[in-house]
XYZ file of C-alpha atoms in Angstrom:
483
model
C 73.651 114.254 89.058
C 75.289 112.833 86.255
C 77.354 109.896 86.277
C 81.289 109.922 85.655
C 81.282 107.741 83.341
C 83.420 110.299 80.802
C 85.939 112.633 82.343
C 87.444 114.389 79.514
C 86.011 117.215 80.754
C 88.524 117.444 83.767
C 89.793 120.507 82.556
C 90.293 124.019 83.707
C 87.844 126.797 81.734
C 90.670 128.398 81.199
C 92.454 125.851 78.761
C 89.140 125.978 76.840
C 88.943 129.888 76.585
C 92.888 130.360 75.234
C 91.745 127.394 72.835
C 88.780 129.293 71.328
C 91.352 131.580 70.374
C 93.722 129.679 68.974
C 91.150 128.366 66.927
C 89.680 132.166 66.065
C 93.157 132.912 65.323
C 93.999 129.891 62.851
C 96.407 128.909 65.348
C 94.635 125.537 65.958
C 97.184 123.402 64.164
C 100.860 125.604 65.700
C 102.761 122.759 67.378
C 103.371 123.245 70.935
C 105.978 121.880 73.635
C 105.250 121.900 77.558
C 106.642 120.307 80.186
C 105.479 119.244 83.392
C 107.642 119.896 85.850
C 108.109 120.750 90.063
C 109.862 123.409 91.639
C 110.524 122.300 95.436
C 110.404 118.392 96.356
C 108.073 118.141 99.520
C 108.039 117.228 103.229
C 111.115 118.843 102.788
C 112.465 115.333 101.046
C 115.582 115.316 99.740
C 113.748 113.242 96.573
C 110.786 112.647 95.069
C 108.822 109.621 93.243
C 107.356 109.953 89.523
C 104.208 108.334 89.492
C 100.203 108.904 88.257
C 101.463 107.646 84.657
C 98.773 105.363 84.521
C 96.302 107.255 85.173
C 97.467 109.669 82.551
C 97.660 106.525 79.966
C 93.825 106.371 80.920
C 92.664 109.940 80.421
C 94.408 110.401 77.460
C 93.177 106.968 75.578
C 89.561 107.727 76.678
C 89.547 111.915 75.366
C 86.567 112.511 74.016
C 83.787 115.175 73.787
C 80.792 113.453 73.804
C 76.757 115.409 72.673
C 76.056 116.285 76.471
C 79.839 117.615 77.083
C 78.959 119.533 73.785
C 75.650 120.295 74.763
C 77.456 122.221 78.086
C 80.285 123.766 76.247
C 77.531 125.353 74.322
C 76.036 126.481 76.993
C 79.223 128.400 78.817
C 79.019 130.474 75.613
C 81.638 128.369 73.250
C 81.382 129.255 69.201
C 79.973 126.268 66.817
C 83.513 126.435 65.336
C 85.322 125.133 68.546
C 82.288 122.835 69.330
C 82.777 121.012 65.853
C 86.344 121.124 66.612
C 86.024 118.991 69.840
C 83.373 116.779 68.253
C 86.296 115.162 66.294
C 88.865 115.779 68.498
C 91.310 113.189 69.969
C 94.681 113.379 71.234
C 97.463 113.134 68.402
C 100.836 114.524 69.673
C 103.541 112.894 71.870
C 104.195 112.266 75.168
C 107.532 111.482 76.921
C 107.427 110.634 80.870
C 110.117 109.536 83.240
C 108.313 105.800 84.302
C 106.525 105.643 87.299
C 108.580 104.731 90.451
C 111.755 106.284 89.276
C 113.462 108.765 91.549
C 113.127 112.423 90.741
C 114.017 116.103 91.681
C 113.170 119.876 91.465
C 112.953 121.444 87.535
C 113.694 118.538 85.219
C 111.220 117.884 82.471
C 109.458 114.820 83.963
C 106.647 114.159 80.988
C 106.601 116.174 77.647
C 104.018 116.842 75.314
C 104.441 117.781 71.756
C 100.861 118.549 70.210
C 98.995 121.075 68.712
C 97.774 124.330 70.644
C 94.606 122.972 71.454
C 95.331 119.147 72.152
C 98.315 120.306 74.366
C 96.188 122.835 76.498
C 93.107 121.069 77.411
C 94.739 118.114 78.929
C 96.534 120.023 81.225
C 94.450 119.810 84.638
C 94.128 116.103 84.450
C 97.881 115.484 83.773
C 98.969 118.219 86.823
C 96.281 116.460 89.237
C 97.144 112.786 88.109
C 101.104 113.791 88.835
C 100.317 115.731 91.936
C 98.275 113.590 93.824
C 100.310 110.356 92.656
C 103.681 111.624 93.236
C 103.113 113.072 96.544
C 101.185 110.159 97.941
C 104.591 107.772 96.652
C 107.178 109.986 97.623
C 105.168 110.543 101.361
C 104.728 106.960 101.336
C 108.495 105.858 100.126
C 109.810 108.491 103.550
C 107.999 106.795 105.625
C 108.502 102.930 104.687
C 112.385 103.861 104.481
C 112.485 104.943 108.081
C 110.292 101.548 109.115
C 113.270 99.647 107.936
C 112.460 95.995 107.377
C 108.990 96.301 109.165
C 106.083 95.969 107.212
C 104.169 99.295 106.350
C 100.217 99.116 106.020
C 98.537 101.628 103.759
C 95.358 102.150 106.355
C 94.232 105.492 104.186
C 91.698 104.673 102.404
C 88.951 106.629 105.062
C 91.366 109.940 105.102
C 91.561 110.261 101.259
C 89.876 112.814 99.547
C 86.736 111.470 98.181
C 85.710 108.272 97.017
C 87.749 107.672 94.049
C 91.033 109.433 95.570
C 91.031 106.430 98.478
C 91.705 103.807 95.661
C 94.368 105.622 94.093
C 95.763 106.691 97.200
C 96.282 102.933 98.302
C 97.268 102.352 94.921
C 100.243 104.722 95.013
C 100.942 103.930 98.831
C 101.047 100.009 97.670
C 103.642 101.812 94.567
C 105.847 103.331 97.137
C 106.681 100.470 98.844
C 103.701 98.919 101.784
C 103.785 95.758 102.228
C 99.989 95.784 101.341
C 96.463 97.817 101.884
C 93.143 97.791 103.991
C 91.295 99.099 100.659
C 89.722 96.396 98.899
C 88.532 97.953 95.654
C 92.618 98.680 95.288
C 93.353 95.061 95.891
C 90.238 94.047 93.588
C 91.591 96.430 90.518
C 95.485 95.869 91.199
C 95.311 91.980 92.495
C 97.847 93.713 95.554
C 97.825 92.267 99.036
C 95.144 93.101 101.500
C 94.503 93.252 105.369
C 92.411 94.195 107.832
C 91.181 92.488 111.750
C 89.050 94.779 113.532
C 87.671 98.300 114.860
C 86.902 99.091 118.715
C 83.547 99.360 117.329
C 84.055 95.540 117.236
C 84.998 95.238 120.787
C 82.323 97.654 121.973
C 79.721 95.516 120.512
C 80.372 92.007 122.957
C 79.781 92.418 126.678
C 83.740 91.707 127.432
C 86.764 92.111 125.710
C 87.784 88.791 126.197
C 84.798 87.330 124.217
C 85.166 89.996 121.609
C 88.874 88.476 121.391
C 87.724 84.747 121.871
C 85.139 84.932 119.190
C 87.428 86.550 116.265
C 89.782 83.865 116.902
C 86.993 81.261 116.822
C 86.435 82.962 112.829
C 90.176 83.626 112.136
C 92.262 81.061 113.840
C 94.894 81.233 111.601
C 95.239 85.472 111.482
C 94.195 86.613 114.418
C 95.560 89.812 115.485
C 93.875 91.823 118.829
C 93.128 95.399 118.578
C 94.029 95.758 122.723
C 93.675 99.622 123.899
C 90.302 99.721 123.596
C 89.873 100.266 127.261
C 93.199 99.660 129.155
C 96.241 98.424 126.775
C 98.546 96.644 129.494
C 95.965 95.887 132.033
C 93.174 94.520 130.651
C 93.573 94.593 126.238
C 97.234 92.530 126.636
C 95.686 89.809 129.690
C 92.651 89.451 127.547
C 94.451 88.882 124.546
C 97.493 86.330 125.814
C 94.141 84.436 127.750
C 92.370 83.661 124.115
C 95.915 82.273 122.758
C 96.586 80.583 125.370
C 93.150 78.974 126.623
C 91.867 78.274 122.748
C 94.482 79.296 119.450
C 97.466 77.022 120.825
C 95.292 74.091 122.479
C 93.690 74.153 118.907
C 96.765 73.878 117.355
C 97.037 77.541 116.141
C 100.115 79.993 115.606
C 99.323 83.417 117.709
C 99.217 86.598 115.388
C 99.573 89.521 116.902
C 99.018 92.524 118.806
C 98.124 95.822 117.720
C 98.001 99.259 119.315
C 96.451 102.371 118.355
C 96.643 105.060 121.142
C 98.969 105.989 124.094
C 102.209 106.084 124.426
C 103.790 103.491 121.408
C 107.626 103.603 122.708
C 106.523 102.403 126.621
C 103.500 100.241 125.672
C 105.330 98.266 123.334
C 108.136 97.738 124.836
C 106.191 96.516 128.223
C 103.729 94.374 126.161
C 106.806 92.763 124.676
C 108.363 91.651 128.413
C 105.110 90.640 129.012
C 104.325 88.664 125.664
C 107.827 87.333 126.372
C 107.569 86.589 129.903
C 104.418 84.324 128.835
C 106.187 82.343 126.374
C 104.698 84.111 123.241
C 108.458 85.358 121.766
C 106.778 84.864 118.274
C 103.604 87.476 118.688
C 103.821 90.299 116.406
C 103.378 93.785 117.876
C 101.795 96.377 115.356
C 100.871 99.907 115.878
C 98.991 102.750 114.271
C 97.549 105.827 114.940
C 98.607 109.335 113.015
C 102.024 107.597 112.145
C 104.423 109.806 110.414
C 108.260 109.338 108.538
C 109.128 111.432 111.963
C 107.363 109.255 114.385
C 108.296 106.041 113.270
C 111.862 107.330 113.414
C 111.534 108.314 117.064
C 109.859 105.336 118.465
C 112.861 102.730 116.683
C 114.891 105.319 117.910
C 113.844 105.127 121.308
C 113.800 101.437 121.673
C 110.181 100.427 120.838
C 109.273 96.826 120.252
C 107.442 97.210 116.681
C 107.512 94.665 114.235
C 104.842 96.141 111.786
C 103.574 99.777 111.563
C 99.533 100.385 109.838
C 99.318 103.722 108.404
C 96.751 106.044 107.292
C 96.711 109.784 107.244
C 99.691 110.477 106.217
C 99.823 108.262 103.358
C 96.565 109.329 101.802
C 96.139 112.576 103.156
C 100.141 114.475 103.841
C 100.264 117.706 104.750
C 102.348 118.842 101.901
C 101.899 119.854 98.005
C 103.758 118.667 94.958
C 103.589 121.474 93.093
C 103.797 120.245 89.721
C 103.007 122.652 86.958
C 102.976 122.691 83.194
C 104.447 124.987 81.300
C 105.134 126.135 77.841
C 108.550 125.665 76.580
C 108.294 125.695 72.913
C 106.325 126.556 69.725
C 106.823 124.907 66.515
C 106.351 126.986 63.381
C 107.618 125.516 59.765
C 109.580 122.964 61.692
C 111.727 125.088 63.556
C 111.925 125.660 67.078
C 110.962 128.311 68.933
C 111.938 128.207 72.593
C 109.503 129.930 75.115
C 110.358 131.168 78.664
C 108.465 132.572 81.346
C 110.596 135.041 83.781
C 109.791 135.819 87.120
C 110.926 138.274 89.930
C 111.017 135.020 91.996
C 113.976 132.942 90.106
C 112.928 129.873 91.017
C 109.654 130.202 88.951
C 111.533 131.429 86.314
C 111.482 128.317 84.098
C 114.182 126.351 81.510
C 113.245 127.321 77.880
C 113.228 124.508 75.066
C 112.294 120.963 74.374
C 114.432 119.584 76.484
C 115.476 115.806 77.610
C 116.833 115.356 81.240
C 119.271 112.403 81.688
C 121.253 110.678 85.156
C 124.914 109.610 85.622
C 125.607 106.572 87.475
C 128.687 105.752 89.309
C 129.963 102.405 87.279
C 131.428 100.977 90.386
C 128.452 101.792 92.966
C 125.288 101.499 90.840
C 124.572 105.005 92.791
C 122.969 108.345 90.898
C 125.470 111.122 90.869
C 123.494 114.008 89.498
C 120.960 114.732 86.589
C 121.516 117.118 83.413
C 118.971 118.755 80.992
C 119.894 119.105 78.027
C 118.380 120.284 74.733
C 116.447 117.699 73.209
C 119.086 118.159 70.017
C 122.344 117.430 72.238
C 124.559 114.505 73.037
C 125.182 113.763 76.352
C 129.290 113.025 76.651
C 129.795 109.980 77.940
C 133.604 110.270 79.194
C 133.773 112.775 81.697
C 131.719 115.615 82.801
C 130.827 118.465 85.088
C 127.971 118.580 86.614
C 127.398 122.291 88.386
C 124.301 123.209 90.395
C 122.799 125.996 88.088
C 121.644 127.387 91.359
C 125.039 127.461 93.141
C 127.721 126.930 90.771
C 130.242 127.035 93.398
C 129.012 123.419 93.921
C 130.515 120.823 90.893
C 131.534 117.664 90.899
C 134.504 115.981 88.106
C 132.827 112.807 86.932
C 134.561 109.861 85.331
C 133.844 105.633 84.998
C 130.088 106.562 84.587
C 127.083 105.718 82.505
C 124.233 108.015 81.256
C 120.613 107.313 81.041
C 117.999 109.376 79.254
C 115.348 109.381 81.687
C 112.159 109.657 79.766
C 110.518 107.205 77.286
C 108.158 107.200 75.127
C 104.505 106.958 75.930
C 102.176 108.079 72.709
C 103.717 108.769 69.580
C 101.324 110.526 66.808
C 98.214 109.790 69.034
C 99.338 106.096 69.463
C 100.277 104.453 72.760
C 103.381 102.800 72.435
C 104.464 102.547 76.461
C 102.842 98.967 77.844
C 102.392 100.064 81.404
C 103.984 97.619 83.640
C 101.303 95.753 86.489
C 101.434 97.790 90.121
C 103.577 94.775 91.434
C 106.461 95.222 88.929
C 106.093 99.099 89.432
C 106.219 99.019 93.320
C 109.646 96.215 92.714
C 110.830 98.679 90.358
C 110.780 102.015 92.611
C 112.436 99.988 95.391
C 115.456 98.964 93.235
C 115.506 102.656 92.168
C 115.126 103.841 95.515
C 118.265 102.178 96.120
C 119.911 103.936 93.421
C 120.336 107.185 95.842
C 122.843 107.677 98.424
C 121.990 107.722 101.855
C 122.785 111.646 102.229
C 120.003 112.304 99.775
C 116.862 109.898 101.781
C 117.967 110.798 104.943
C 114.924 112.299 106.776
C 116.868 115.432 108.125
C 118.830 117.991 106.109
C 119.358 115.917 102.847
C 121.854 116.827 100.411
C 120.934 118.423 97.701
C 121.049 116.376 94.465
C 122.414 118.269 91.250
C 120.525 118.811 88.705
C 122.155 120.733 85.855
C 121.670 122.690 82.622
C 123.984 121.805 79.875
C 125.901 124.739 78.538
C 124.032 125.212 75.415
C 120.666 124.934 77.686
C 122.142 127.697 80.269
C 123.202 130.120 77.033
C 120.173 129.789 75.777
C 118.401 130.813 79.040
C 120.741 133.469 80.265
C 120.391 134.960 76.748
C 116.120 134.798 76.586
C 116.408 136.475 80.423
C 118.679 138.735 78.872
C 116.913 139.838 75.586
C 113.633 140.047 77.647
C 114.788 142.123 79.990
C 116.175 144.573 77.506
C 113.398 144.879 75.874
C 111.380 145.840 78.987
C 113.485 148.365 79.807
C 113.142 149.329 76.254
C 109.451 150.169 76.688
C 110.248 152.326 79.993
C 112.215 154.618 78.265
């Protein structure tokens, strides 16, 4: 088995194949635009989260074909021409990305490459799997620490990740889109990011009682101990045992209680008994915590239905949600002579039928409220007016909305120009600070966990002509050849 110690080779066969050819062909050096982009914002969000940037940063920096990638290329059949090629290859376009964090919807442009055919091709895999597994994992994350309110979230994931090196960056991006911290240590060893952890029932199983499995992890952790207490019976014998090792040896000792923490049963009646108890006792100032298969859903039902949580610990769906992304990458332009040639790809489906051009999206924001009003793409050539506009859903133009008192942003920046990076990736910490104050950005309507409002995003009028007229003249032409 070979070590990973060089992952250029993430990379479809495909992307090497069409490459070949463009280098048979001459058409190694045509410049190329594509776009990364997502169709459908998931969990059936009303949002998503832009995020895997850094990761991106990372693969693109490190490109490089090395003798034993070579040395397998050549053996899957490649030509010495495209070998030599890659021998010397490294990325020199640009890349434009909306920053990690920032809030995002359904078919704007969220990073851009310009590059040559063959530099633009073979990176697309790792920049689709670094977007789709970061952005889903945030945006998952983001749903469910918004409905937790001003409870702690802990990212508990790590275990229900996807492999080895998935259950860092899952905690990573969990950490990103908003938890207060993680269990996974190798994330808080890379990131410096908060860490937690107190104990398994495995732990309890292994003393002869619960209440020395209790007494001796407060004899090691006096100052953080939190009890694990439905490991055999959570309100008659887990919640005695535990109140009996606070009271008997942490506050004789001169120690502040923790907490409790529950991870089976029924969370809305156990916590709310094990606070009257807890209460009853004298311990007002015990945390209750609770896991177990937690979900945006969930958490909303149980505050909903009166239970006493102060901290939720969550795992599988954080690292693991039962949703896609669906980001894909797309040509959108090719460069000949310095003029551009817009691409589009039509489908019977319209959704998958995709915006044409090198494009730049940008967001409105109310002056008075701070809040997003809607997104437009425009041509990357076009100037966004800046004292009133009309934004129009392209998908149901019945819907507009009159803007006035606003200002624009260009949401993209720059990340490599010419091969160069010129983006200085902020730390995890000012990321995760950053997609909370953006997060705030969006009106309730859109982040509430039923039946969001859709957010407008909307071609510009010389973007729409230009894609109603490409549909058009396609079209014609097919019905040209069936004559």
């Amino acid at each position: 088995m070979k070590k990973r110690d060089n992952l250029t080779l993430v990379s479809d066969q495909y992307e090497y194949t069409m490459s070949q050819v463009y280098l048979d062909n001459e058409m190694q050096d045509t410049k190329v635009v594509f776009d990364v982009f997502y169709r459908v914002n998931p969990l059936n969000s009303g949002y998503s989260i832009a995020a895997g940037l850094d990761e991106i940063i990372d693969y693109i920096k490190n490109f490089k074909i090395g003798e034993s990638e070579k040395e397998f290329l050549r053996k899957l059949g490649f030509k010495e021409n495209m070998l030599n090629y890659l021998k010397n290859m490294k990325f020199t376009g640009d890349i434009w990305a909306i920053p990690d964090g920032t809030m995002i919807f359904p078919n704007e442009p969220i990073i851009t490459v310009r590059a040559n055919a063959i530099e633009a091709q073979v990176i697309e895999t790792a920049l689709l799997a670094a977007f789709n597994h970061a952005s889903l994992i945030t945006t998952a994350t983001k749903r469910i620490v918004n409905e937790a309110g001003p409870r702690a979230v802990m990212e508990f994931g790590a275990r229900r990740s996807s492999g080895i090196y998935a259950s860092v960056d899952s905690s990573k991006y969990g950490y990103l889109g908003g938890c207060a911290g993680t269990s996974n240590l190798q994330t808080g060893y890379e990131e410096d990011c908060k860490t937690l952890g107190t104990m398994a029932h495995s732990f309890i199983e292994m003393f002869d009682s619960e209440y020395e499995a209790f007494l001796a992890y407060a004899k090691s952790y006096p100052n953080d101990s939190v009890f694990l207490i439905d490991t055999y019976d959570t309100l008659r014998s887990g919640l005695p045992n535990a109140i009996k090792v606070m009271q008997e040896y942490l506050i004789p000792n001169g120690y502040k209680p923790g907490g409790i923490r529950i991870d089976s049963g029924d969370l809305a009646y156990l916590t709310k008994e094990a606070r009257k108890i807890l209460d009853s006792e004298g311990l007002q100032d015990v945390k209750i915590c609770v896991s177990n298969g937690l979900k945006a859903e969930t958490i909303r039902d149980l505050l909903q239905q009166g239970a006493c949580i102060d901290s939720f610990g969550v795992g599988d769906n954080i690292a693991s949600p039962m949703a896609l992304m669906g980001g894909v990458y797309k040509l959108v332009c090719v460069i000949k002579n310095g003029k551009q040639i817009p691409k589009i790809k039509i489908s019977e489906d319209p959704i998958k039928t995709i915006n044409p051009g090198f494009k730049t999206p940008y967001r409105f924001y109310d002056k008075n409220t701070g809040k997003a009003i809607g997104d437009v793409i425009t041509l990357q050539s076009e100037i966004v007016d800046t004292n009133g506009y009309t934004l129009i859903d392209p998908i149901h133009p019945e819907r507009q909305k009159e803007i006035k008192n606003y200002t624009v942003r260009k949401l993209q920046v720059p990340i490599f120009e010419g091969g160069e990076l010129v983006y200085e990736n902020p730390s995890l910490k000012d990321r995760r600070d950053y997609c909370i104050s953006e997060f705030e950005t969006l009106y309730p309507e859109i982040t509430r966990l039923m039946n969001p409002d859709k957010y407008i995003v909307d071609l510009s009028e010389e973007l729409l002509e230009l894609k109603t007229s490409m549909i058009k003249e396609k079209r014609e032409a097919i019905r040209a050849l069936k004559r």
